[in-house]
Amino acid sequence: MTRVFSGVKPTGHLTLGNYLGAMRRWASVDQYEADALFCVVDLHALTVDHDPARVRRLSRQAATLLLASGLDPELCTLFVQSHVDEHARLSYVLECVATDGEMRRMIQYKEKAAREQRRGGSVRLSLLTYPVLMAADILAYGADEVPVGDDQVQHVELTRDLAVRFNQRYGHTFVVPRATRPGVASRVMNLQDPTSKMGKSDDVGPGIVYLLDEPDVVRKKVMRAVTDSGREVVYDREARPGLANLLEILAACAGGSPEELSGAYASYGALKKDTAEAVVEVLRPVQERHKELCADPGFVEGVLRDGAERARGMARPTVDAAYRAIGLLPAVPAADAGGAVLRV
Ligand code: AMP
Ligand code: TRP
């Protein structure tokens, strides 16, 4: 059975981009068709300036929203990254396979580091090495597929390179994974700036629809979306990015293709109205389930405890094998210690 691994960073409230670009497919397809693991990657949230209490809160919220979006702990493994030591253990070994140049070429690193420097802040070393930790997340589980939005494809390519390099140098240890992307809405754009991604970590703002936004807030944000000059509704990502984004969101929420849908609208206003309602309808069941789950925090904790235990059992043998392959001396279990001393 295909193994799937994916993750979400608790750096902000989850957005419509996260949902349409990733989470929805995890819940509707991946958990049924694959042996799937989904992870709240909290170690990754420490790569930029952070508030410890907020990261903790957002981690719990992300796990709750993943369950609310339909992940079923009977069908998949849901856990928090820092609960499983193997991620950090493997990450170090992979840092010994990756190169400095390779890390500095990562688009997300360049963008985030530049932003941090513009603000006058310093860039954490972990921001540079972050893609290696992501590779460790994936390779520790022998994942075949990694369903992600467009922005993460480069990191999955890097993961492939590291796996191939490790296997060639030290013997076959890792499965070489591939990225999979949703057909539509693989890159939901900011409603106020349709040339940049709707990202949860960037800032708050009227251009970002959060999964927990009230229906009226969603309507307001969609109705105020920046559209392009012109009157006709046409689908053209290059020339009309604002309109294209709305058409893609509508297609992702209500079905159909953006091209087809563009022909069905005579005005921007009508398109916005239908898009707003389609988004509200998609979010409604997620919000209802979220509310129920918040009333039962013990359930979410139990899911995460069981998930971490299962994940540990899966990752341990692969990470141990990588340690042996790269030349680290295996630790002798306590029961055998006497014998080991004699053998020396
Ligand atoms: P992140 O929010 O960076 O932790 O991303 C979690 C998942 O959501 C990743 O698979 C991303 O590629 C996906 N994702 C995040 N933002 C968007 C967006 N605006 N459009 C599509 N997918 C997204
Ligand atoms: N880097 C991903 C993001 O920013 C999150 C992530 C971390 C991830 N580890 C992963 C995604 C492993 C897929 C697989 O969205």
Short mmCIF file of C-alpha atoms and ligand atoms in Angstrom, two decimals:
data_model
loop_
_atom_site.label_atom_id
_atom_site.label_comp_id
_atom_site.label_asym_id
_atom_site.label_seq_id
_atom_site.Cartn_x
_atom_site.Cartn_y
_atom_site.Cartn_z
CA MET A 1 0.00 0.00 0.00
CA THR A 2 1.25 3.47 -0.84
CA ARG A 3 2.48 5.40 2.16
CA VAL A 4 1.64 9.09 2.33
CA PHE A 5 3.09 11.71 4.66
CA SER A 6 2.27 15.38 4.96
CA GLY A 7 2.44 18.14 7.50
CA VAL A 8 1.21 21.53 8.50
CA LYS A 9 3.14 24.16 10.47
CA PRO A 10 1.54 25.76 13.54
CA THR A 11 2.74 29.26 12.70
CA GLY A 12 -0.68 30.83 12.32
CA HIS A 13 -4.36 30.06 12.03
CA LEU A 14 -5.07 27.65 9.21
CA THR A 15 -6.41 29.19 6.03
CA LEU A 16 -8.59 28.36 3.08
CA GLY A 17 -5.30 27.87 1.18
CA ASN A 18 -4.25 25.12 3.58
CA TYR A 19 -7.65 23.50 3.28
CA LEU A 20 -8.10 23.57 -0.49
CA GLY A 21 -4.43 23.08 -1.27
CA ALA A 22 -3.80 20.24 1.14
CA MET A 23 -6.07 19.21 4.01
CA ARG A 24 -9.19 18.48 2.04
CA ARG A 25 -7.48 15.93 -0.12
CA TRP A 26 -5.86 14.31 2.88
CA ALA A 27 -9.28 13.71 4.37
CA SER A 28 -11.20 12.82 1.22
CA VAL A 29 -8.66 10.75 -0.69
CA ASP A 30 -5.35 10.03 0.96
CA GLN A 31 -6.53 8.51 4.22
CA TYR A 32 -8.74 6.06 2.34
CA GLU A 33 -6.38 5.09 -0.44
CA ALA A 34 -3.08 5.06 1.40
CA ASP A 35 -1.36 4.29 4.64
CA ALA A 36 -1.32 7.94 5.59
CA LEU A 37 0.45 9.96 8.27
CA PHE A 38 -0.35 13.61 9.00
CA CYS A 39 1.76 15.67 11.27
CA VAL A 40 1.54 19.01 13.05
CA VAL A 41 5.14 20.00 12.43
CA ASP A 42 5.76 22.13 15.48
CA LEU A 43 9.57 22.03 15.28
CA HIS A 44 9.24 23.89 11.99
CA ALA A 45 7.33 26.68 13.74
CA LEU A 46 10.48 27.57 15.68
CA THR A 47 12.41 28.63 12.59
CA VAL A 48 11.07 32.18 12.73
CA ASP A 49 10.46 34.58 15.59
CA HIS A 50 7.85 32.86 17.76
CA ASP A 51 5.90 33.06 20.97
CA PRO A 52 6.09 29.71 22.85
CA ALA A 53 2.55 29.85 24.25
CA ARG A 54 1.15 30.69 20.82
CA VAL A 55 2.94 27.80 19.12
CA ARG A 56 1.50 25.43 21.74
CA ARG A 57 -1.97 26.83 21.25
CA LEU A 58 -1.75 26.72 17.47
CA SER A 59 -0.44 23.16 17.52
CA ARG A 60 -3.48 21.99 19.46
CA GLN A 61 -5.74 24.02 17.19
CA ALA A 62 -4.15 22.62 14.02
CA ALA A 63 -4.61 19.05 15.26
CA THR A 64 -8.23 19.81 16.13
CA LEU A 65 -8.86 21.38 12.73
CA LEU A 66 -7.30 18.43 10.95
CA LEU A 67 -9.75 16.16 12.73
CA ALA A 68 -12.55 18.62 12.02
CA SER A 69 -11.68 18.58 8.33
CA GLY A 70 -12.33 14.87 8.29
CA LEU A 71 -9.18 13.01 9.26
CA ASP A 72 -10.22 9.82 10.99
CA PRO A 73 -7.76 8.38 13.52
CA GLU A 74 -9.05 4.92 12.65
CA LEU A 75 -7.88 5.42 9.07
CA CYS A 76 -4.72 7.48 9.39
CA THR A 77 -2.04 8.45 11.89
CA LEU A 78 -2.23 12.00 13.22
CA PHE A 79 0.49 13.24 15.54
CA VAL A 80 2.72 16.11 16.62
CA GLN A 81 6.27 16.15 15.29
CA SER A 82 8.03 16.97 18.57
CA HIS A 83 6.41 13.93 20.21
CA VAL A 84 8.51 11.66 18.03
CA ASP A 85 12.29 12.02 18.54
CA GLU A 86 13.15 10.32 15.27
CA HIS A 87 12.60 13.50 13.23
CA ALA A 88 15.36 15.44 14.94
CA ARG A 89 17.58 12.34 15.09
CA LEU A 90 17.36 11.79 11.36
CA SER A 91 17.60 15.45 10.52
CA TYR A 92 21.16 15.67 11.82
CA VAL A 93 22.27 12.72 9.75
CA LEU A 94 20.71 14.24 6.64
CA GLU A 95 22.51 17.52 7.34
CA CYS A 96 25.64 15.47 6.79
CA VAL A 97 24.40 14.55 3.32
CA ALA A 98 23.00 17.94 2.24
CA THR A 99 25.18 20.84 1.16
CA ASP A 100 25.23 24.47 2.18
CA GLY A 101 24.73 25.58 -1.44
CA GLU A 102 21.70 23.36 -1.84
CA MET A 103 20.06 24.90 1.22
CA ARG A 104 20.72 28.45 0.11
CA ARG A 105 19.03 27.82 -3.22
CA MET A 106 15.65 27.09 -1.62
CA ILE A 107 13.18 29.74 -2.75
CA GLN A 108 11.30 29.79 0.53
CA TYR A 109 14.52 30.33 2.46
CA LYS A 110 15.56 33.20 0.20
CA GLU A 111 12.16 34.87 0.53
CA LYS A 112 11.82 34.43 4.28
CA ALA A 113 15.43 35.36 5.03
CA ALA A 114 15.09 38.52 2.92
CA ARG A 115 11.88 39.44 4.72
CA GLU A 116 13.48 38.88 8.11
CA GLN A 117 16.45 41.05 7.14
CA ARG A 118 14.22 43.82 5.83
CA ARG A 119 12.57 43.90 9.25
CA GLY A 120 16.00 44.28 10.80
CA GLY A 121 15.77 40.88 12.50
CA SER A 122 18.25 38.04 12.41
CA VAL A 123 17.80 34.84 10.45
CA ARG A 124 17.71 31.68 12.55
CA LEU A 125 20.07 28.94 11.42
CA SER A 126 17.11 26.55 11.58
CA LEU A 127 15.43 28.53 8.77
CA LEU A 128 18.29 27.49 6.51
CA THR A 129 18.29 23.84 7.61
CA TYR A 130 14.48 23.57 7.74
CA PRO A 131 14.17 21.67 4.43
CA VAL A 132 16.47 18.98 5.84
CA LEU A 133 14.15 18.53 8.81
CA MET A 134 11.28 18.30 6.34
CA ALA A 135 13.21 15.64 4.41
CA ALA A 136 13.68 13.76 7.69
CA ASP A 137 9.93 13.96 8.36
CA ILE A 138 9.25 12.29 5.04
CA LEU A 139 12.13 9.80 4.83
CA ALA A 140 11.74 8.50 8.39
CA TYR A 141 8.42 6.95 7.36
CA GLY A 142 9.40 5.64 3.97
CA ALA A 143 6.67 7.77 2.41
CA ASP A 144 6.05 7.20 -1.31
CA GLU A 145 3.89 10.29 -1.78
CA VAL A 146 3.81 13.73 -0.23
CA PRO A 147 0.64 15.67 -1.00
CA VAL A 148 1.46 19.39 -0.79
CA GLY A 149 0.63 22.74 -2.33
CA ASP A 150 2.89 24.26 -5.00
CA ASP A 151 5.12 26.10 -2.56
CA GLN A 152 6.44 22.87 -1.07
CA VAL A 153 7.34 21.05 -4.25
CA GLN A 154 10.93 22.30 -4.23
CA HIS A 155 11.41 20.92 -0.73
CA VAL A 156 10.11 17.53 -1.79
CA GLU A 157 12.52 17.59 -4.76
CA LEU A 158 15.34 18.24 -2.31
CA THR A 159 14.12 15.31 -0.20
CA ARG A 160 14.37 13.09 -3.27
CA ASP A 161 17.91 14.26 -3.97
CA LEU A 162 18.99 13.58 -0.39
CA ALA A 163 17.40 10.12 -0.40
CA VAL A 164 19.07 9.17 -3.68
CA ARG A 165 22.44 10.51 -2.54
CA PHE A 166 22.26 8.73 0.81
CA ASN A 167 21.24 5.45 -0.82
CA GLN A 168 24.07 5.68 -3.36
CA ARG A 169 26.74 6.45 -0.79
CA TYR A 170 25.68 4.35 2.15
CA GLY A 171 23.46 1.62 0.78
CA HIS A 172 19.76 1.47 0.11
CA THR A 173 17.99 2.89 3.14
CA PHE A 174 15.30 5.34 2.03
CA VAL A 175 12.25 5.22 -0.20
CA VAL A 176 12.51 8.05 -2.77
CA PRO A 177 9.26 10.02 -2.42
CA ARG A 178 7.36 12.18 -4.88
CA ALA A 179 5.19 15.26 -4.43
CA THR A 180 1.53 15.09 -5.39
CA ARG A 181 -0.59 18.20 -5.90
CA PRO A 182 -4.30 18.92 -5.97
CA GLY A 183 -5.60 19.48 -9.51
CA VAL A 184 -7.19 22.79 -8.73
CA ALA A 185 -6.35 25.33 -5.97
CA SER A 186 -2.79 24.14 -5.54
CA ARG A 187 -1.96 27.78 -4.94
CA VAL A 188 -4.72 29.89 -3.43
CA MET A 189 -3.71 33.54 -3.58
CA ASN A 190 -4.20 36.39 -1.13
CA LEU A 191 -7.52 38.11 -1.90
CA GLN A 192 -5.97 41.54 -1.46
CA ASP A 193 -2.76 40.74 -3.33
CA PRO A 194 -3.44 38.00 -5.87
CA THR A 195 0.22 37.82 -6.82
CA SER A 196 1.18 36.41 -3.43
CA LYS A 197 0.12 33.21 -1.71
CA MET A 198 -2.64 33.16 0.88
CA GLY A 199 -0.22 32.30 3.69
CA LYS A 200 -1.13 31.96 7.33
CA SER A 201 2.20 33.01 8.75
CA ASP A 202 2.69 36.19 6.80
CA ASP A 203 0.32 38.63 8.38
CA VAL A 204 -3.26 39.07 9.37
CA GLY A 205 -5.36 40.73 6.86
CA PRO A 206 -8.45 41.11 4.84
CA GLY A 207 -6.95 39.00 2.05
CA ILE A 208 -6.76 35.80 4.09
CA VAL A 209 -9.76 33.58 4.79
CA TYR A 210 -9.20 31.59 7.96
CA LEU A 211 -10.94 28.26 8.48
CA LEU A 212 -12.54 29.57 11.65
CA ASP A 213 -13.77 32.87 10.17
CA GLU A 214 -17.48 33.47 10.77
CA PRO A 215 -19.64 33.32 7.60
CA ASP A 216 -20.10 37.09 7.54
CA VAL A 217 -16.38 37.68 7.80
CA VAL A 218 -15.83 35.27 4.91
CA ARG A 219 -18.43 37.08 2.82
CA LYS A 220 -16.88 40.46 3.53
CA LYS A 221 -13.38 39.26 2.64
CA VAL A 222 -14.49 37.67 -0.63
CA MET A 223 -16.71 40.59 -1.66
CA ARG A 224 -13.79 42.96 -1.09
CA ALA A 225 -11.30 40.85 -3.01
CA VAL A 226 -9.13 42.87 -5.34
CA THR A 227 -10.11 42.20 -8.93
CA ASP A 228 -8.52 43.40 -12.11
CA SER A 229 -9.65 46.26 -14.23
CA GLY A 230 -11.96 45.20 -17.02
CA ARG A 231 -15.51 43.97 -16.91
CA GLU A 232 -15.66 40.64 -18.62
CA VAL A 233 -15.20 37.53 -16.53
CA VAL A 234 -12.35 35.62 -18.18
CA TYR A 235 -9.92 33.08 -16.78
CA ASP A 236 -6.39 34.32 -17.35
CA ARG A 237 -3.92 33.70 -14.53
CA GLU A 238 -1.27 36.02 -15.96
CA ALA A 239 -3.33 39.01 -17.04
CA ARG A 240 -6.18 38.73 -14.52
CA PRO A 241 -4.75 37.13 -11.37
CA GLY A 242 -7.44 38.43 -9.00
CA LEU A 243 -10.26 37.07 -11.10
CA ALA A 244 -8.44 33.81 -11.77
CA ASN A 245 -8.00 33.30 -8.03
CA LEU A 246 -11.74 33.73 -7.40
CA LEU A 247 -12.59 31.37 -10.25
CA GLU A 248 -10.19 28.77 -8.88
CA ILE A 249 -11.60 29.08 -5.37
CA LEU A 250 -15.13 28.75 -6.70
CA ALA A 251 -14.17 25.74 -8.80
CA ALA A 252 -12.46 24.11 -5.84
CA CYS A 253 -15.43 24.71 -3.54
CA ALA A 254 -18.39 24.17 -5.84
CA GLY A 255 -17.02 21.96 -8.62
CA GLY A 256 -16.41 22.65 -12.30
CA SER A 257 -13.34 24.14 -13.89
CA PRO A 258 -12.30 27.80 -13.74
CA GLU A 259 -12.51 28.05 -17.53
CA GLU A 260 -16.08 26.75 -17.65
CA LEU A 261 -17.16 28.89 -14.74
CA SER A 262 -15.82 32.07 -16.29
CA GLY A 263 -18.37 31.70 -19.09
CA ALA A 264 -21.23 31.52 -16.60
CA TYR A 265 -20.77 35.01 -15.13
CA ALA A 266 -21.64 38.36 -16.59
CA SER A 267 -20.27 40.44 -13.73
CA TYR A 268 -17.57 40.43 -11.08
CA GLY A 269 -20.19 41.05 -8.40
CA ALA A 270 -22.14 37.87 -9.19
CA LEU A 271 -18.95 35.83 -9.26
CA LYS A 272 -17.88 37.17 -5.88
CA LYS A 273 -21.25 36.49 -4.36
CA ASP A 274 -21.30 32.85 -5.48
CA THR A 275 -17.69 32.38 -4.47
CA ALA A 276 -18.39 33.74 -0.99
CA GLU A 277 -21.36 31.40 -0.53
CA ALA A 278 -19.42 28.42 -1.84
CA VAL A 279 -16.61 29.10 0.64
CA VAL A 280 -19.08 29.51 3.52
CA GLU A 281 -20.65 26.15 2.64
CA VAL A 282 -17.31 24.38 2.46
CA LEU A 283 -16.25 25.76 5.84
CA ARG A 284 -19.55 25.16 7.63
CA PRO A 285 -19.13 21.44 8.47
CA VAL A 286 -15.49 21.96 9.42
CA GLN A 287 -16.43 24.71 11.86
CA GLU A 288 -19.27 22.67 13.34
CA ARG A 289 -17.06 19.67 13.94
CA HIS A 290 -14.33 21.92 15.35
CA LYS A 291 -16.74 23.23 17.92
CA GLU A 292 -17.70 19.71 18.99
CA LEU A 293 -14.07 18.67 19.29
CA CYS A 294 -13.18 21.72 21.36
CA ALA A 295 -15.75 20.57 23.88
CA ASP A 296 -13.86 17.28 24.21
CA PRO A 297 -10.12 18.11 24.48
CA GLY A 298 -9.40 14.70 26.01
CA PHE A 299 -10.36 13.08 22.73
CA VAL A 300 -7.87 15.16 20.72
CA GLU A 301 -5.13 14.45 23.27
CA GLY A 302 -5.83 10.73 23.08
CA VAL A 303 -5.64 10.79 19.29
CA LEU A 304 -2.27 12.56 19.42
CA ARG A 305 -0.91 10.18 22.06
CA ASP A 306 -1.86 7.09 20.05
CA GLY A 307 -0.69 8.73 16.84
CA ALA A 308 2.76 9.49 18.25
CA GLU A 309 3.15 5.97 19.53
CA ARG A 310 2.27 4.47 16.18
CA ALA A 311 4.51 6.95 14.35
CA ARG A 312 7.47 6.16 16.63
CA GLY A 313 7.13 2.49 15.86
CA MET A 314 7.18 3.20 12.13
CA ALA A 315 10.08 5.66 12.12
CA ARG A 316 12.44 3.95 14.53
CA PRO A 317 13.67 1.07 12.33
CA THR A 318 14.37 3.36 9.36
CA VAL A 319 16.24 5.92 11.42
CA ASP A 320 18.23 3.17 13.17
CA ALA A 321 19.11 1.75 9.76
CA ALA A 322 20.27 5.18 8.57
CA TYR A 323 22.47 5.55 11.68
CA ARG A 324 24.08 2.20 11.03
CA ALA A 325 24.51 2.82 7.32
CA ILE A 326 26.26 6.15 7.76
CA GLY A 327 28.78 4.69 10.19
CA LEU A 328 27.49 5.36 13.68
CA LEU A 329 28.28 2.69 16.25
CA PRO A 330 25.10 1.01 17.46
CA ALA A 331 24.39 1.45 21.16
CA VAL A 332 24.44 -1.84 23.02
CA PRO A 333 21.19 -2.60 24.86
CA ALA A 334 21.59 -2.64 28.67
CA ALA A 335 20.97 -6.39 28.96
CA ASP A 336 23.92 -7.16 26.65
CA ALA A 337 26.33 -4.63 28.12
CA GLY A 338 28.46 -7.19 29.98
CA GLY A 339 28.94 -9.31 26.89
CA ALA A 340 29.87 -6.27 24.83
CA VAL A 341 32.61 -5.29 27.27
CA LEU A 342 34.03 -8.80 27.12
CA ARG A 343 34.02 -8.73 23.31
CA VAL A 344 36.09 -5.52 23.36
P1 AMP B 1 1.87 25.48 5.72
O1 AMP B 1 0.77 26.43 5.98
O2 AMP B 1 3.02 26.16 5.05
O3 AMP B 1 2.23 24.63 6.86
O4 AMP B 1 1.28 24.49 4.63
C1 AMP B 1 0.54 23.32 4.89
C2 AMP B 1 0.08 22.76 3.56
O5 AMP B 1 -0.86 23.66 2.96
C3 AMP B 1 1.21 22.61 2.55
O6 AMP B 1 0.98 21.43 1.81
C4 AMP B 1 1.08 23.81 1.67
O7 AMP B 1 1.58 23.59 0.37
C5 AMP B 1 -0.43 24.02 1.64
N1 AMP B 1 -0.75 25.43 1.43
C6 AMP B 1 -0.47 26.47 2.27
N2 AMP B 1 -0.91 27.64 1.77
C7 AMP B 1 -1.49 27.33 0.58
C8 AMP B 1 -2.15 28.12 -0.42
N3 AMP B 1 -2.29 29.42 -0.31
N4 AMP B 1 -2.62 27.48 -1.50
C9 AMP B 1 -2.49 26.13 -1.64
N5 AMP B 1 -1.90 25.34 -0.73
C10 AMP B 1 -1.39 25.92 0.36
N1 TRP B 2 7.27 22.69 5.08
C1 TRP B 2 5.87 22.42 5.01
C2 TRP B 2 5.11 23.75 4.87
O1 TRP B 2 5.62 24.78 5.17
C3 TRP B 2 5.37 21.69 6.20
C4 TRP B 2 6.03 20.38 6.32
C5 TRP B 2 7.00 20.04 7.18
C6 TRP B 2 5.77 19.23 5.51
N2 TRP B 2 7.38 18.74 7.01
C7 TRP B 2 6.64 18.23 6.00
C8 TRP B 2 4.91 18.97 4.45
C9 TRP B 2 6.68 16.97 5.41
C10 TRP B 2 4.95 17.70 3.88
C11 TRP B 2 5.82 16.71 4.36
O2 TRP B 2 4.00 23.69 4.50
#
